[in-house]
Structure formats: structure tokens, C-alpha cells
Tab-separated table of C-alpha atoms and ligand atoms in Angstrom:
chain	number	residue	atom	x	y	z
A	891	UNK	CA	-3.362	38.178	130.746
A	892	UNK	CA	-6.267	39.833	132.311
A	893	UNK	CA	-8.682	42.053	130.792
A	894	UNK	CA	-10.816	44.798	133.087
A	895	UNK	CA	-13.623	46.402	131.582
A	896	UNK	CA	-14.697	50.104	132.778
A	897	UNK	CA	-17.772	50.669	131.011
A	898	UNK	CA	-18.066	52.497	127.813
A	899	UNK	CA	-14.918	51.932	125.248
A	900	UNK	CA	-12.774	51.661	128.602
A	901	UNK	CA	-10.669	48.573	128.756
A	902	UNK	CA	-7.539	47.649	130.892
A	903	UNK	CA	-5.145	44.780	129.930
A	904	UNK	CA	-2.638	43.392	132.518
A	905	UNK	CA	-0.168	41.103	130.795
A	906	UNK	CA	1.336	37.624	132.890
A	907	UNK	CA	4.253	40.348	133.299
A	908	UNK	CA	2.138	42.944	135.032
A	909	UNK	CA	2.451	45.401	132.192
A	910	UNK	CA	-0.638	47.967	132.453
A	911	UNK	CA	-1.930	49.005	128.942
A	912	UNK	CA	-5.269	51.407	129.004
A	913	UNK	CA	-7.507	51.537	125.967
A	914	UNK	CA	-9.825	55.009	125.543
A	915	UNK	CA	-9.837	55.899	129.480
A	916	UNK	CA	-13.096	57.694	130.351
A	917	UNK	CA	-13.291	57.191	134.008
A	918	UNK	CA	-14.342	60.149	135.934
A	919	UNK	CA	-16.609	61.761	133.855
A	920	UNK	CA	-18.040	58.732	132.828
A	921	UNK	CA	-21.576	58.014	134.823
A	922	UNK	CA	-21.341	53.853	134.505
A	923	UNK	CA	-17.501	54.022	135.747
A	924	UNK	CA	-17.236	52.096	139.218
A	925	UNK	CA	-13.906	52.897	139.047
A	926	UNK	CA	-11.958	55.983	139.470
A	927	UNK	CA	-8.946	57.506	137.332
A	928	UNK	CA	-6.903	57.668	140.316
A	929	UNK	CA	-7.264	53.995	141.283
A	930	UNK	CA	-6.151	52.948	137.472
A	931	UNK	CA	-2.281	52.609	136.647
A	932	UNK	CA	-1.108	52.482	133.076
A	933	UNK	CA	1.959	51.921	131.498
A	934	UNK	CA	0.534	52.286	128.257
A	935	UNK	CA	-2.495	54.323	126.753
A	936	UNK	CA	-3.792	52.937	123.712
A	937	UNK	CA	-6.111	55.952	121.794
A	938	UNK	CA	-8.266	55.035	119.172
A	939	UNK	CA	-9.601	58.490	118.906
A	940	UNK	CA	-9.522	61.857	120.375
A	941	UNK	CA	-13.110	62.119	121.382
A	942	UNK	CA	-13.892	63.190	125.166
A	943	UNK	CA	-15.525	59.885	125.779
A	944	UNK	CA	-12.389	58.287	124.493
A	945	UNK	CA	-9.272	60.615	126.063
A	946	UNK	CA	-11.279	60.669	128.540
A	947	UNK	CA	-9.062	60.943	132.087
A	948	UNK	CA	-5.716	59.550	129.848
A	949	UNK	CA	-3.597	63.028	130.709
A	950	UNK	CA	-4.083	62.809	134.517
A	951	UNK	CA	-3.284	59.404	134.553
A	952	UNK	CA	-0.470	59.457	132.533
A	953	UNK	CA	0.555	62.469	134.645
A	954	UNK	CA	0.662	60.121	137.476
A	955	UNK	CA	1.929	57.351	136.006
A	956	UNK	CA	4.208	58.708	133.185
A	957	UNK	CA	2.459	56.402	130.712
A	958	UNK	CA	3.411	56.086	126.647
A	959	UNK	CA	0.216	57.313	124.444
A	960	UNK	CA	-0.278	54.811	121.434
A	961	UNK	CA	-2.072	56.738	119.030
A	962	UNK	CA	-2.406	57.497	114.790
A	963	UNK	CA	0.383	60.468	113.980
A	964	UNK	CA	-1.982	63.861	114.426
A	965	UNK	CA	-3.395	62.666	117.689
A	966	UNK	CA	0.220	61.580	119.342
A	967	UNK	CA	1.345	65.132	118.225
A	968	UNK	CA	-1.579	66.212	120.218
A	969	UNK	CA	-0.353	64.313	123.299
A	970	UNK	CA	3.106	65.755	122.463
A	971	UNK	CA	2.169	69.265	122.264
A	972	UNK	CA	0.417	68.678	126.167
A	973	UNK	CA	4.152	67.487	127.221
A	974	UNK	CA	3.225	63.652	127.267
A	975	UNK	CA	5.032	60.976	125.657
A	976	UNK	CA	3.596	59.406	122.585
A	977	UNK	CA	4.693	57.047	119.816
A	978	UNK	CA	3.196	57.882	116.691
A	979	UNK	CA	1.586	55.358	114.408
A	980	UNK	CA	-1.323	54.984	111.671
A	981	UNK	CA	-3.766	53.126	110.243
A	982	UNK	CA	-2.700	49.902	108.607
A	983	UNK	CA	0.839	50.128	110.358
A	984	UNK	CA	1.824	47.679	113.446
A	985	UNK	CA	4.631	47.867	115.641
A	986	UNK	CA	6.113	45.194	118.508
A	987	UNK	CA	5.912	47.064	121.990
A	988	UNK	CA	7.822	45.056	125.074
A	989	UNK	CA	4.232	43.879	125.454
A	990	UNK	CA	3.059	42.721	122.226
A	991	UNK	CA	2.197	44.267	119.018
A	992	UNK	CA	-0.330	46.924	118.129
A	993	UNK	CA	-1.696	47.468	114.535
A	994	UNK	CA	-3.935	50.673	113.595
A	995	UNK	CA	-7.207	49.555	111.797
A	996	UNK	CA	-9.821	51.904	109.411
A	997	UNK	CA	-13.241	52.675	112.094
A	998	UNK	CA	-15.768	54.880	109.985
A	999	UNK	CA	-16.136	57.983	112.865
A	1000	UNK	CA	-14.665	61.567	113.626
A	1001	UNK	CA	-11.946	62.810	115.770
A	1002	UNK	CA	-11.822	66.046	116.937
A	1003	UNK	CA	-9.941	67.088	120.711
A	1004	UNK	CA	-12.318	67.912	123.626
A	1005	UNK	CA	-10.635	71.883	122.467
A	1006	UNK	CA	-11.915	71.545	118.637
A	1007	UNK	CA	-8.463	70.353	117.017
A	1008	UNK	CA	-8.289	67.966	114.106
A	1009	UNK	CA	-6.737	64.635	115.434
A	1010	UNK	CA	-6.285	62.796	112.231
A	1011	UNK	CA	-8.327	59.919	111.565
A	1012	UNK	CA	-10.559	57.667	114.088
A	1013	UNK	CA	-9.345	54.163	114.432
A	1014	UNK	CA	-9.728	50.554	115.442
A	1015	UNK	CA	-6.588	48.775	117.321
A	1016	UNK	CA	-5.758	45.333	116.944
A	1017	UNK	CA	-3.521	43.951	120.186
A	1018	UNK	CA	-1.617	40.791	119.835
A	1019	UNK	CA	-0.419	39.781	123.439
A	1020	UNK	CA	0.688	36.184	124.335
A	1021	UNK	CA	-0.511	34.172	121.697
A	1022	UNK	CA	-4.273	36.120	121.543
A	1023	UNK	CA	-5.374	39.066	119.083
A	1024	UNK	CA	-7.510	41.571	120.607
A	1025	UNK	CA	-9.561	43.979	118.163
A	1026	UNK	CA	-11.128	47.060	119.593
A	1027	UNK	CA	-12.755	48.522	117.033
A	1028	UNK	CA	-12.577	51.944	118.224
A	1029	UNK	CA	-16.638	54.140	117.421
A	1030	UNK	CA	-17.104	53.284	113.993
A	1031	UNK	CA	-20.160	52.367	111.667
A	1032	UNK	CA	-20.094	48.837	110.044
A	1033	UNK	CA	-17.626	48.048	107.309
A	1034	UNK	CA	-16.863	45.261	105.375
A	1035	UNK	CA	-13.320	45.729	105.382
A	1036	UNK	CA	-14.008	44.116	108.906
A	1037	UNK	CA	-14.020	40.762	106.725
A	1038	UNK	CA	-10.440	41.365	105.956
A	1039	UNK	CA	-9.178	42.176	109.404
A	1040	UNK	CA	-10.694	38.910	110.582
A	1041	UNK	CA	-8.834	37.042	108.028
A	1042	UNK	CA	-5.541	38.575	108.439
A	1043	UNK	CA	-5.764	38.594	112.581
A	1044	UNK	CA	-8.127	35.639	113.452
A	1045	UNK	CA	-9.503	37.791	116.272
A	1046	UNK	CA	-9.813	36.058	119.521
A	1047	UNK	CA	-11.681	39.096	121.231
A	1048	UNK	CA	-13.618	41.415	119.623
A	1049	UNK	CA	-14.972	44.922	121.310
A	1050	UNK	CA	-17.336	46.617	119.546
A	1051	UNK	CA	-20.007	49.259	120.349
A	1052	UNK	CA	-23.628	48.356	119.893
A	1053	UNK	CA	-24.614	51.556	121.784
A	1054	UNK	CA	-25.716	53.456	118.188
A	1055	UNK	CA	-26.429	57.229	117.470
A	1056	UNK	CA	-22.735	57.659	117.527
A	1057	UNK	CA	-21.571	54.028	116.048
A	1058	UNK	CA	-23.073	50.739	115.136
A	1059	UNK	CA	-26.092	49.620	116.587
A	1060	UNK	CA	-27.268	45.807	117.270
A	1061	UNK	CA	-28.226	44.902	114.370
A	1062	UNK	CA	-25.055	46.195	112.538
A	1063	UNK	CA	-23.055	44.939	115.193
A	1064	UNK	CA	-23.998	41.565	114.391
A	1065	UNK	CA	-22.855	41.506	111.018
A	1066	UNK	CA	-19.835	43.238	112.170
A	1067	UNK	CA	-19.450	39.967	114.233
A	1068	UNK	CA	-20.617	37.834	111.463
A	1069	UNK	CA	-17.769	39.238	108.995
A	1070	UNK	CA	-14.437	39.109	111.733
A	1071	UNK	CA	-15.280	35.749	112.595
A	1072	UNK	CA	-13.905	36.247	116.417
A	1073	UNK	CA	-14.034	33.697	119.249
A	1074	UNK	CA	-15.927	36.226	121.482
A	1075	UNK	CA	-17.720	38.981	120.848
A	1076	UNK	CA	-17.299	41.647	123.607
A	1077	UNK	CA	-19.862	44.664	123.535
A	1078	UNK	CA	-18.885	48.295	124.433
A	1079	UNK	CA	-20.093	51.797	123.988
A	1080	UNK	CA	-23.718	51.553	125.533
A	1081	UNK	CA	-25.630	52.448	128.245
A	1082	UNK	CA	-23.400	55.842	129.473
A	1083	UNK	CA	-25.766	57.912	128.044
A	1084	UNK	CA	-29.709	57.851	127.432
A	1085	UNK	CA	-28.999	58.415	123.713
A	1086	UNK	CA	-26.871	55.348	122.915
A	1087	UNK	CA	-29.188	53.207	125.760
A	1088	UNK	CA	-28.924	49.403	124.202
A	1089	UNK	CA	-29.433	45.835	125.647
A	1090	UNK	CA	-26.565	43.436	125.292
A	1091	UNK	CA	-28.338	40.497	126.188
A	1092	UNK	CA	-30.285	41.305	123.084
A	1093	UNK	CA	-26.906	41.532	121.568
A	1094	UNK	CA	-25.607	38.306	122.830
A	1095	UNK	CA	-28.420	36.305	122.354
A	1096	UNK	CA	-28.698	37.660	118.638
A	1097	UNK	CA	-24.695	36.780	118.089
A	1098	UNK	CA	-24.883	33.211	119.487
A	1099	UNK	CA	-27.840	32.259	117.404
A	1100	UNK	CA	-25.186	33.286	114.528
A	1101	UNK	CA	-22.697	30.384	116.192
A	1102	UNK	CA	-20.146	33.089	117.806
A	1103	UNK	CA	-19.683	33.441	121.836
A	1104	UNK	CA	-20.610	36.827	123.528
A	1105	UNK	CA	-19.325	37.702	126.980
A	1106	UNK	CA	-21.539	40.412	128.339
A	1107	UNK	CA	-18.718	42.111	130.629
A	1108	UNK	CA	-20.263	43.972	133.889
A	1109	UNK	CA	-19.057	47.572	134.398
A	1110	UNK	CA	-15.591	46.981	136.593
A	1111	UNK	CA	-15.709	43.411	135.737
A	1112	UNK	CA	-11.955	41.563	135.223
A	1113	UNK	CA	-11.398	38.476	133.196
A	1114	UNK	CA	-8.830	36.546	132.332
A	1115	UNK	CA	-7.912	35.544	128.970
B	468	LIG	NI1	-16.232	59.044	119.209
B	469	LIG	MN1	-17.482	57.476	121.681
């Protein structure tokens, strides 16, 4: 599989099949974004929240692309009520997709619409696609639950923000790293704005002294997994 990375929480996973799953789309309005919302396809829309830095661009897209929201119960209603397609789930439930599976995790955040509705509660989104567990831990503030999800999942990829103000900064980060246990560390969530401004080669060198890897993705960067 391949993984893009937009900038921000904005992530794009191709399977070997060519599915096209989206995680937190914020494209357009999004000042680090080398890529535009009309260039990106989607079969899928993963939501870990319904912040505007997180829907982001996912309605015009999905418009476009008549793409499935993945999303905790209040925030699929959401989508619903808009006329999209959704498939409600919540935290600590998983289901198996054509894809893979998805699992809803606890994040430590808000979630409120872009128009000031309650959205349920912020989350983290474990993705288990050909053999590899992906954890996107949504915006949240350390936990040590985190401990427990890296235990039950043995996370191959982890995305987390180190951006702070809003979520964890470096220096939490790095425990959050040091209590999942992933392969590679993958930081998100920095750098779009002035207030959540961070340096992830500060990040990466502080995680590998700690004995993990850190990929430093570059905004519109694609790897494969
Ligand atoms: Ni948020
Ligand atoms: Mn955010």
C-alpha cells in the first residue's frame, strides 16, 4: 500500500487494490497543502473529528467522488444530515471494510462542526490493511491508555501531532511514542499555523535516541509501506 501525506492531519492510503481511503482532508484551506481537493480521489473518508482543520474539504470531495464517511455515531449523523453516506461507528468498536479494518480509539480533544454542532467525541483510528496497523491518533493530549493500544495493535505506523497549543507537543509526543511501542513514528499537525509552529527533526532526533524510527514525511510526499 502507499501512504501520501498532505500536511497537517491529512493522510491518503492507496491499497495494492487501488482502493482510495482519506484521513481528516484539509486541502484547500490548508496553507502547507501542495495539493488540491480536486486533484484527491477517495473512496473512503476516515474522520477522526469534526474540526475545520480535520473535515476540512471531505464534502466536496465526496461530492465528486461519492465517497463513504467513517466516523464515531454523532459525527456520521452529521454527514448524513448533509446527504452524504456514512457508516456509523465509536470508540473502542472495529469493523472489516473491503479494505481492511478500522477501530475507533479514545484522543483527549473537542469536536464541534465548522457550524457549532456537537459531533460526539474526538477520536484516534487504528487501520489494519494488508498485514500493517496504522494508528492516527486523531488531536489529542497524551494518554496512557496509548500503552494499551500499542499492546493490543502492535502499531506499525504511528501519526501523531507534535504541533501543540491544540494537542501534544514534542516532548509529550515522545512519550506518546515511548508507550505504543510503533515501528515508525510519523509526525503530523505542525507547521500550518504560526501557533502550533514545531520542528520535527527535533522530534525525530528526540524519538530515535529512545530506539524507535521516525520518518519525517514532506508535505505531498508518498511512501510506500
Ligand atoms: Ni481538532
Ligand atoms: Mn486539529
Amino acid at each position: 500500500m502507499k501512504l501520501r501525506y498532505f500536511s497537517h492531519s491529512s493522510f491518503q492510503i492507496t491499497t495494492e487494490k487501488g482502493i482510495k481511503i482519506l484521513i481528516d482532508p484539509f486541502l484547500d484551506g490548508n496553507p502547507t497543502s501542495p495539493v488540491k481537493a480536486a486533484e484527491v480521489d477517495a473512496d473512503y473518508i476516515i474522520l477522526t473529528h469534526a474540526h475545520g482543520d480535520h473535515i476540512g474539504d471531505s464534502f466536496s470531495i465526496a461530492d465528486r467522488c461519492d465517497s463513504l464517511f467513517i466516523c464515531v455515531n454523532e459525527l456520521a449523523e452529521y454527514c448524513k444530515s448533509k446527504g452524504y453516506k456514512a457508516h456509523n461507528m465509536h470508540i473502542g468498536g472495529g469493523y472489516n471494510f473491503e479494505f481492511g479494518r478500522v477501530k475507533f480509539t479514545i484522543a483527549h480533544h473537542g469536536s464541534q462542526t465548522p457550524d457549532n454542532l456537537y459531533a460526539g467525541e474526538p477520536a484516534g483510528v487504528v487501520i489494519s490493511i494488508e498485514g500493517k496497523n496504522i494508528y492516527h491518533t486523531g488531536d489529542t493530549g497524551l494518554f496512557l491508555d496509548m500503552k494499551l493500544i500499542g499492546e493490543m495493535n502492535k502499531i506499525d505506523y504511528m501519526l501523531l501531532p507534535i504541533g501543540d497549543n491544540f494537542t501534544m507537543g514534542i516532548t509529550d509526543a515522545v512519550k506518546a511514542v515511548e508507550f505504543t511501542s510503533p515501528k515508525v513514528a510519523i509526525p503530523m499537525h505542525y507547521n500550518t499555523f504560526p501557533v502550533i509552529e514545531a520542528d520535527p527533526n527535533e522530534f525525530k532526533q528526540k524519538v530515535e535516541v529512545e530506539g524507535t524510527d521516525c520518518k519525517v514525511m514532506d508535505f505531498g510526499q508518498e511512501i510506500s509501506l
